[in-house]
mmCIF file of C-alpha atoms in Angstrom:
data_model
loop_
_atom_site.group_PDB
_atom_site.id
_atom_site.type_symbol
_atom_site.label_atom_id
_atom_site.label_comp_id
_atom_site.label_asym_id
_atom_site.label_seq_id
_atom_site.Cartn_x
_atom_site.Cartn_y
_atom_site.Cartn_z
ATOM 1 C CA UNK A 1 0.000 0.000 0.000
ATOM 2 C CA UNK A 2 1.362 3.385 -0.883
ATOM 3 C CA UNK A 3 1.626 5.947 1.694
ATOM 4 C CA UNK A 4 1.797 8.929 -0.874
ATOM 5 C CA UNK A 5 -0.964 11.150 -0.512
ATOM 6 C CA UNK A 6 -3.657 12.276 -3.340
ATOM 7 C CA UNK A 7 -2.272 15.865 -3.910
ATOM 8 C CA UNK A 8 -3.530 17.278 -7.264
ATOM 9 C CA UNK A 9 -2.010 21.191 -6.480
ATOM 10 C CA UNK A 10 -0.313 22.312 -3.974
ATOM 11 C CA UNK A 11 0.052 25.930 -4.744
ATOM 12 C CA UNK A 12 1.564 27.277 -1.666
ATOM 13 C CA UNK A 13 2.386 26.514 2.003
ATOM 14 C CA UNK A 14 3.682 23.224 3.653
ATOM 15 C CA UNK A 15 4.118 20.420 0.940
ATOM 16 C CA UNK A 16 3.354 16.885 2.469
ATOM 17 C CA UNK A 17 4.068 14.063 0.425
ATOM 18 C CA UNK A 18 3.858 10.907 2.510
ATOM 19 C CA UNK A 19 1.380 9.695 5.088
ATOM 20 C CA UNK A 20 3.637 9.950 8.005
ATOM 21 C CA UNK A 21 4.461 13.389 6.954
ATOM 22 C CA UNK A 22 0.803 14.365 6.547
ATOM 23 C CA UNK A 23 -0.059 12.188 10.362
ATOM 24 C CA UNK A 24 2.849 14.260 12.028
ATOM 25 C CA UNK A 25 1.471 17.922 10.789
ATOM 26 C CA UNK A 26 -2.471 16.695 11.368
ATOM 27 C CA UNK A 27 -1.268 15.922 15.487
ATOM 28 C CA UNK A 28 0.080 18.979 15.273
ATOM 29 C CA UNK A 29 -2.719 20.454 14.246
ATOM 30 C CA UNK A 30 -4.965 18.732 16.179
ATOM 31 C CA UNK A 31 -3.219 20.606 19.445
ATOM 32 C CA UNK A 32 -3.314 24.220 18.636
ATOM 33 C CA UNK A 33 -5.798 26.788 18.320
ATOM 34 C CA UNK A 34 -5.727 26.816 14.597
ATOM 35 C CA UNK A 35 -7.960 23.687 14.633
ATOM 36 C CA UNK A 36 -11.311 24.359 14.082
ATOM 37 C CA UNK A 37 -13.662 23.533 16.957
ATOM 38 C CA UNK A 38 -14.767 20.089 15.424
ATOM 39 C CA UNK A 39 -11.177 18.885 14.948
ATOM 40 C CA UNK A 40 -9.707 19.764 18.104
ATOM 41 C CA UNK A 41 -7.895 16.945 19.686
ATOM 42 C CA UNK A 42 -9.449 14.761 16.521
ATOM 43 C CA UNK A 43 -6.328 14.122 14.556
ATOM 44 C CA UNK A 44 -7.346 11.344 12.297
ATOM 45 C CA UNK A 45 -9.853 13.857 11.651
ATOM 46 C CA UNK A 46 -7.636 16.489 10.860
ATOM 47 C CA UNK A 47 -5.750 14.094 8.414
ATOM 48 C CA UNK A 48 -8.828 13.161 6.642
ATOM 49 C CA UNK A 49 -10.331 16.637 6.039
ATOM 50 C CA UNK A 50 -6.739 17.387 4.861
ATOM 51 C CA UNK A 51 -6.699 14.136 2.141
ATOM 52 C CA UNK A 52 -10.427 14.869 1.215
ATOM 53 C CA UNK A 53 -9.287 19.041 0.310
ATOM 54 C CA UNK A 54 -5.881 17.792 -1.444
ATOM 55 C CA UNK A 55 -8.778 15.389 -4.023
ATOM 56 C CA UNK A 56 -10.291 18.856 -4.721
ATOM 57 C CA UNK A 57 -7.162 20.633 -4.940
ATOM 58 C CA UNK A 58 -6.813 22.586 -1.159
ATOM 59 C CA UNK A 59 -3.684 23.467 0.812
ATOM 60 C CA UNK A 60 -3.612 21.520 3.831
ATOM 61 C CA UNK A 61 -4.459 24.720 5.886
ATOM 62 C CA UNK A 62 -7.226 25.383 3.127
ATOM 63 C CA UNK A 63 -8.525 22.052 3.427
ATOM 64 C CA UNK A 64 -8.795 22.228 7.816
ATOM 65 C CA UNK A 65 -11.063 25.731 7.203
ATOM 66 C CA UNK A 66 -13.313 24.898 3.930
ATOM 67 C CA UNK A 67 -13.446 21.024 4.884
ATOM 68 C CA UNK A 68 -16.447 19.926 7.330
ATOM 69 C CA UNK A 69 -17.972 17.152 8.633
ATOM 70 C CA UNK A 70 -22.090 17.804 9.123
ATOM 71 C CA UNK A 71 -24.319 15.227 9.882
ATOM 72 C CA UNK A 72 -21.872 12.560 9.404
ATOM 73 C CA UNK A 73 -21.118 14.068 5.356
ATOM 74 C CA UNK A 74 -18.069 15.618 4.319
ATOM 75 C CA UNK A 75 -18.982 19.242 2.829
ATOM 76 C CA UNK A 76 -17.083 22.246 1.984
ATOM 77 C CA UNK A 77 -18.655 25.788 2.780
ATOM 78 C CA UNK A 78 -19.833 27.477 -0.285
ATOM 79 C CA UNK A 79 -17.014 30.568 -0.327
ATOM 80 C CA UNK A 80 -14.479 27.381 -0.815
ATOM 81 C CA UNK A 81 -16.287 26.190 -2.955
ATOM 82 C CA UNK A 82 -16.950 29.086 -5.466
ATOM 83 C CA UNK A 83 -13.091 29.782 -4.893
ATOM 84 C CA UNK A 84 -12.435 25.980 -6.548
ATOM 85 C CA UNK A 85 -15.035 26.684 -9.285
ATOM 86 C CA UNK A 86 -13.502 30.054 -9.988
ATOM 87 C CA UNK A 87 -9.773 28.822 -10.275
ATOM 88 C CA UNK A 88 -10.529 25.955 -12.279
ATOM 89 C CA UNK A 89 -9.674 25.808 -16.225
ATOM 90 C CA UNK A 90 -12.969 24.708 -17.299
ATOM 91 C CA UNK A 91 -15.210 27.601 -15.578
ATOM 92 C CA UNK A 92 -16.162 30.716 -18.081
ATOM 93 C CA UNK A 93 -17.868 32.543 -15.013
ATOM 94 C CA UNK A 94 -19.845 32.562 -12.429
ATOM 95 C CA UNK A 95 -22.499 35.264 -11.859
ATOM 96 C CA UNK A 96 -25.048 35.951 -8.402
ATOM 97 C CA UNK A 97 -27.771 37.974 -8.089
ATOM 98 C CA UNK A 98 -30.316 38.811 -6.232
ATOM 99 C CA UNK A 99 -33.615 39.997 -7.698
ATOM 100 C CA UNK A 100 -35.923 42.268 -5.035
ATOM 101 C CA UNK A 101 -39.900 42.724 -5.284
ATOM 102 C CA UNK A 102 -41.978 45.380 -3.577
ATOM 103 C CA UNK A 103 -41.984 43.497 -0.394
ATOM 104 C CA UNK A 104 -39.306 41.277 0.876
ATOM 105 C CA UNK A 105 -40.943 38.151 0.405
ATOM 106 C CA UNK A 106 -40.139 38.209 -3.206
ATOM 107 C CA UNK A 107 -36.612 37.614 -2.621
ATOM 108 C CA UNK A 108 -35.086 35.301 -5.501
ATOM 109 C CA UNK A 109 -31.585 34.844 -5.223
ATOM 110 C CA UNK A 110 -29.819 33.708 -8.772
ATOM 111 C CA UNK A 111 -26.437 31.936 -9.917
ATOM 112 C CA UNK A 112 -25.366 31.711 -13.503
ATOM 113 C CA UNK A 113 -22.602 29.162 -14.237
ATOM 114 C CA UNK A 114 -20.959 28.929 -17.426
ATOM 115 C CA UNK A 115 -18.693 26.083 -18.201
ATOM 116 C CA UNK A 116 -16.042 26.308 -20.958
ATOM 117 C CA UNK A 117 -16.987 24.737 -24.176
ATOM 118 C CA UNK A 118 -20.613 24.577 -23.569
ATOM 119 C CA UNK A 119 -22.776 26.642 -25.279
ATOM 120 C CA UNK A 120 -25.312 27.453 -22.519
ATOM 121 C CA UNK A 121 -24.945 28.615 -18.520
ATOM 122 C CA UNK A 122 -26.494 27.207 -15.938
ATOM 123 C CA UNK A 123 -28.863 29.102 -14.306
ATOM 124 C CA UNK A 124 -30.549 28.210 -10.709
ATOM 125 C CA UNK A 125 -33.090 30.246 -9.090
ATOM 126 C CA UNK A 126 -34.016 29.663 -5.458
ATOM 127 C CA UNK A 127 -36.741 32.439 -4.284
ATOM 128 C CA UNK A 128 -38.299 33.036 -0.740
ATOM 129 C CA UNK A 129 -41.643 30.423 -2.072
ATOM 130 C CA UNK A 130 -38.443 27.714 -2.451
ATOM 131 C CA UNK A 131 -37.167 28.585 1.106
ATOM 132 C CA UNK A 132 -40.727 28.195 2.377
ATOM 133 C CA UNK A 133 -41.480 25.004 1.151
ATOM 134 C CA UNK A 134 -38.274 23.446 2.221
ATOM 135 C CA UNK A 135 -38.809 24.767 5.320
ATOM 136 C CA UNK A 136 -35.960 27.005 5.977
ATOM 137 C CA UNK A 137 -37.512 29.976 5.229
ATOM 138 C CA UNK A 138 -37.539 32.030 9.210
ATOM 139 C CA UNK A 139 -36.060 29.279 10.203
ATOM 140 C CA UNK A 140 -33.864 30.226 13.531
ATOM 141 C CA UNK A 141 -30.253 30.838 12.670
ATOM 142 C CA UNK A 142 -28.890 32.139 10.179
ATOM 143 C CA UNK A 143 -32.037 31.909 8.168
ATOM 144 C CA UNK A 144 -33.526 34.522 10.471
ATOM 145 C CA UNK A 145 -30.283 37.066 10.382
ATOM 146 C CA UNK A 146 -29.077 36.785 6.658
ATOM 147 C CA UNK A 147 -31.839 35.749 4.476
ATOM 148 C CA UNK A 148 -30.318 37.016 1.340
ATOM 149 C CA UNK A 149 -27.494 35.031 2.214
ATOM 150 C CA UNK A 150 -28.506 32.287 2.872
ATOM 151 C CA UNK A 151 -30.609 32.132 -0.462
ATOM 152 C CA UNK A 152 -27.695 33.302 -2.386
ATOM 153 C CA UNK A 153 -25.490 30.378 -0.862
ATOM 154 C CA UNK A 154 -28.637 27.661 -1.533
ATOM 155 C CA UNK A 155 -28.704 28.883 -4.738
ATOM 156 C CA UNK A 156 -24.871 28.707 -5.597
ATOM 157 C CA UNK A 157 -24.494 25.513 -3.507
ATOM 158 C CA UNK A 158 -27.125 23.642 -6.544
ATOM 159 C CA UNK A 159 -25.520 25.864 -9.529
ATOM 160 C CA UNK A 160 -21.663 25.061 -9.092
ATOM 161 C CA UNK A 161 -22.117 21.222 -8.480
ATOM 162 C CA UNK A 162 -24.497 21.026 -11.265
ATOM 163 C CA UNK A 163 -22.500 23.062 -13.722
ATOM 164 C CA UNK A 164 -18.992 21.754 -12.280
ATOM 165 C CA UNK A 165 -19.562 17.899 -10.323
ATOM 166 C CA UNK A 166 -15.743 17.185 -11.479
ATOM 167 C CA UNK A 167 -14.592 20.070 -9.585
ATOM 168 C CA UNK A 168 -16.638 19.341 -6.415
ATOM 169 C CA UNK A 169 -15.688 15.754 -6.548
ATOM 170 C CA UNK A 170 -19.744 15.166 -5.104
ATOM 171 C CA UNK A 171 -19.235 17.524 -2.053
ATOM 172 C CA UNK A 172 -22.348 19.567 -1.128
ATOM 173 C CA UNK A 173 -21.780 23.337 0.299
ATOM 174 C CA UNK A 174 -21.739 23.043 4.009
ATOM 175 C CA UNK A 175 -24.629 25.532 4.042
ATOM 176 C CA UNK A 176 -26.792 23.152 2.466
ATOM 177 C CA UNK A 177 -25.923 19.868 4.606
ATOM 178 C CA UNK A 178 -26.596 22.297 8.109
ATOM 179 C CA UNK A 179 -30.091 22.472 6.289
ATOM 180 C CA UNK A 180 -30.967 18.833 6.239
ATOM 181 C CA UNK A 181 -33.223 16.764 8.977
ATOM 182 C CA UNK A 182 -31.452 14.276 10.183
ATOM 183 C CA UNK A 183 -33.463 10.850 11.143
ATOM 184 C CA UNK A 184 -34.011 10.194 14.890
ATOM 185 C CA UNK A 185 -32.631 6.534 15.545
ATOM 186 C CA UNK A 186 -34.940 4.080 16.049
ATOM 187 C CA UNK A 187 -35.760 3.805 19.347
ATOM 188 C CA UNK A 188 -33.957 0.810 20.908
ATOM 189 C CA UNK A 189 -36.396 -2.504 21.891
ATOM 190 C CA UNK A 190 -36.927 -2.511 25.265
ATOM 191 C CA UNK A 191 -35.503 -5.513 27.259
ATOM 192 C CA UNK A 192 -38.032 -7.220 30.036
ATOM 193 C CA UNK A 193 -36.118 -9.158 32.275
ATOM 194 C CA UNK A 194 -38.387 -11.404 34.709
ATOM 195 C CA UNK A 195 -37.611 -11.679 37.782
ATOM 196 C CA UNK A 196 -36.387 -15.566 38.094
ATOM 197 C CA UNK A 197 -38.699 -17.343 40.378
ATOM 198 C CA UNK A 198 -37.076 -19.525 43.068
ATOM 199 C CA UNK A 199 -36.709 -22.964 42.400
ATOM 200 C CA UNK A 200 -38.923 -25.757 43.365
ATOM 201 C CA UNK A 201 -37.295 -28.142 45.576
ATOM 202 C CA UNK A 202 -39.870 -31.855 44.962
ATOM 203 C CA UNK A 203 -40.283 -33.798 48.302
ATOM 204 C CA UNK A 204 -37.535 -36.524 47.436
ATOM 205 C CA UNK A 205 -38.595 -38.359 50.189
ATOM 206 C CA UNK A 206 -37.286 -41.768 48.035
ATOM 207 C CA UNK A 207 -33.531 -40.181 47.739
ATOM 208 C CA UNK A 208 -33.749 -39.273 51.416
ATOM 209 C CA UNK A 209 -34.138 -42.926 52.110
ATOM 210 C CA UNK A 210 -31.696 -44.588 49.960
ATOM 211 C CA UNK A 211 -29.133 -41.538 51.093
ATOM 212 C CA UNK A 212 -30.613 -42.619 54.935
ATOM 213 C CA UNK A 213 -29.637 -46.137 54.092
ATOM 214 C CA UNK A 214 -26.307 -45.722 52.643
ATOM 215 C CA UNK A 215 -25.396 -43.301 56.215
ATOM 216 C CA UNK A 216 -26.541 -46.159 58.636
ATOM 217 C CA UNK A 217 -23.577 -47.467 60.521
ATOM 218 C CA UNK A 218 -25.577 -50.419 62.698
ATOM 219 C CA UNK A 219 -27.947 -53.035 62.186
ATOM 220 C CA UNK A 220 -30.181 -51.708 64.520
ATOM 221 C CA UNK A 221 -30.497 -48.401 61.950
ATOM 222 C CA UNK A 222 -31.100 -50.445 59.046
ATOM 223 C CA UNK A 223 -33.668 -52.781 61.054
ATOM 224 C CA UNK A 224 -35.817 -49.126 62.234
ATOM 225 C CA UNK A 225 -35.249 -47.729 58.649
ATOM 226 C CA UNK A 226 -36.672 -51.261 57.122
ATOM 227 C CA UNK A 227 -40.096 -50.283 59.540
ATOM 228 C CA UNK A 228 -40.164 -46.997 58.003
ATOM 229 C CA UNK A 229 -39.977 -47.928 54.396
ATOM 230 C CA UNK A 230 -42.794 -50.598 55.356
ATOM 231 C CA UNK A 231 -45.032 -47.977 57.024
ATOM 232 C CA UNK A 232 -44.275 -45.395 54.158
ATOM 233 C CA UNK A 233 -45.381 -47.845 51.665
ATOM 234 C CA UNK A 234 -48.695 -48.538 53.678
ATOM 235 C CA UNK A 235 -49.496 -44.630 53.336
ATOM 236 C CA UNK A 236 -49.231 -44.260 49.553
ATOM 237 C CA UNK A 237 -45.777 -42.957 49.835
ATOM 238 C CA UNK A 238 -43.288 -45.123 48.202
ATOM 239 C CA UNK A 239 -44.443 -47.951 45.340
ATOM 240 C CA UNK A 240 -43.704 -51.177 45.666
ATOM 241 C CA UNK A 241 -41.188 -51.435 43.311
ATOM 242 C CA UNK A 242 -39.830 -48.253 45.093
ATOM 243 C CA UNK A 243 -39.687 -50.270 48.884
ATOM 244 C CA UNK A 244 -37.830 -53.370 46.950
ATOM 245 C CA UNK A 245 -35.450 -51.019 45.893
ATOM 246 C CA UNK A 246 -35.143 -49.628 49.676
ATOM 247 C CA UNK A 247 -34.961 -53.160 51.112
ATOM 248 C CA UNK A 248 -32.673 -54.336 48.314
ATOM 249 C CA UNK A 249 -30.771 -51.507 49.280
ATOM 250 C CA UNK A 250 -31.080 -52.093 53.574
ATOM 251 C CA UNK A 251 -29.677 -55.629 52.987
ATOM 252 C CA UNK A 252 -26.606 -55.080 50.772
ATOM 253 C CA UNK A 253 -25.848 -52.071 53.341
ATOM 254 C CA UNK A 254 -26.520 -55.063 56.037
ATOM 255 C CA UNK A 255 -23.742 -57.537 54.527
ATOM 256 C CA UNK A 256 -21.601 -54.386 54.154
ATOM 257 C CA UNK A 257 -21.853 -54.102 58.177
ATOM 258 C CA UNK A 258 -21.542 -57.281 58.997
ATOM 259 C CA UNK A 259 -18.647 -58.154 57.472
ATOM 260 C CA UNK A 260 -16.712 -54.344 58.089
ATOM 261 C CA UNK A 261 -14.892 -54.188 61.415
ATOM 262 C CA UNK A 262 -15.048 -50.741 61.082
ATOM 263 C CA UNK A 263 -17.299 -48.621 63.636
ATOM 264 C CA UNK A 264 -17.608 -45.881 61.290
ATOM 265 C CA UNK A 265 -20.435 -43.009 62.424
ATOM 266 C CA UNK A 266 -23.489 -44.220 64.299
ATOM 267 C CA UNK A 267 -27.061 -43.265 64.063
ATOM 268 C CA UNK A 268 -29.752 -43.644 66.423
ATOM 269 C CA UNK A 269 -32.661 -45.377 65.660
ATOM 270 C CA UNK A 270 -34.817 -42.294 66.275
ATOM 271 C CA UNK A 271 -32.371 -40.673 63.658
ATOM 272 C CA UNK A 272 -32.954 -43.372 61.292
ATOM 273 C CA UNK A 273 -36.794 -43.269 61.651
ATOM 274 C CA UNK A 274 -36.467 -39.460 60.824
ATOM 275 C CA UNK A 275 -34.793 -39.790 57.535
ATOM 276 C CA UNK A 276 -37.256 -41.596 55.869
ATOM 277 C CA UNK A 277 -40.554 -41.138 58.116
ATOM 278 C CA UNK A 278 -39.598 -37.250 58.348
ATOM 279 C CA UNK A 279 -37.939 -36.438 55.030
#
């Protein structure tokens, strides 16, 4: 990838011919009071206001003043931008009027644009009615304090990029783009988040058994725990198939016992009685 930069004049001033060069002078930049309020500390914005007014033919200084960024569209204000027109080889003239009726709502403000070689100017009109139905017209701002202005700059802004798009390279006068609505985003969805109810704990009273029966360090325990399983059954609360697997269960742990010379931890037989009768 090259790092020379786009430069198509470079009339006057500070010549900067590679990227590093051109990175170096935009940090600069970037820290002094010559950087216009949206560039200020911004120097990768600096740098690419400075590339985008080298396409068109702007000094790097040039390019920082007549370079902006408005609702997220690089523009250039319209005194740049007649300045471009002006010096280029393929503009005749350009010509502005403004045309006054009897009262001042008959403002039209007019720009005539001829380009070289063609036989015929362009010529855009933009009156107080235009203004109006765009909605600009006493619109706060500058709208309010330089009317005239501000339809001499509308009307300009549509002349030179219709008469001369290869000198404007697309870019809209600045003027124009502070004009434009921008969209509201669209509102973000809203997120519910239920609250997470507490978990249901079943009445394992069959798992309290077996783990009652696995514990039970004496014969005794198993013997009380073998009563409970029976008396469990009788009120509907183990199966049948669930008490063979409890008394399956009481005599393996009995053989276990018998033959383990081991103490291990003891449980009452009131304790045992509790783990299954109880839960």
């Amino acid at each position: 990838m090259s790092t020379e930069l786009s430069t198509q004049t470079q009339p006057r001033g500070l010549a900067l011919q590679t990227f590093d060069d051109a990175m170096r002078f935009a940090s600069l930049v970037a820290k002094s009071d010559f950087a216009p309020k949206d560039f200020k500390g911004k120097p990768e914005s600096c740098l690419l206001a400075i590339q985008h007014g080298s396409e068109v033919g702007l000094s790097p200084m040039q390019s920082l003043q007549s370079i902006a960024v408005i609702n997220g569209r690089p523009c250039i204000w319209g005194d740049a931008a007649l300045a471009l027109v002006s010096a280029s080889h393929v503009c005749e003239y350009v010509v502005e009027e403004i045309e006054e009726g009897k009262d001042g709502e008959a403002l039209v403000a007019i720009c005539t644009a001829k380009r070289r070689g063609y036989p015929k100017p362009t010529v855009v009109r933009f009156s107080v009615a235009d203004a109006k139905k765009a909605g600009l017209w006493a619109k706060s701002g500058p709208w309010t304090l330089y009317p005239k202005r501000m339809l001499q700059l509308r009307a300009r802004g549509f002349a030179l990029r219709d008469a001369f798009p290869d000198v404007l390279k697309g870019l809209v006068t600045a003027e124009e783009a502070q004009d434009y609505t921008t969209q509201p985003e669209p509102p973000k969805p809203a997120v519910v988040r239920l609250k997470a109810e507490p978990a249901i704990v079943p009445d394992d009273r069959f798992g309290q058994a077996k783990l009652a029966i696995s514990r039970a360090a004496k014969i005794e325990v198993l013997d009380a725990l073998r009563t409970a399983v029976d008396k469990r059954v009788s009120e509907g609360v183990f199966t049948d198939k669930q008490r063979q697997e409890l008394v399956d269960m009481i005599h393996h742990r009995a053989e276990m016992l018998i033959g383990d010379d081991d103490n291990g931890q003891e449980f009452t037989h009131e304790a045992a009685q509790h783990e299954v009768a109880n839960g």
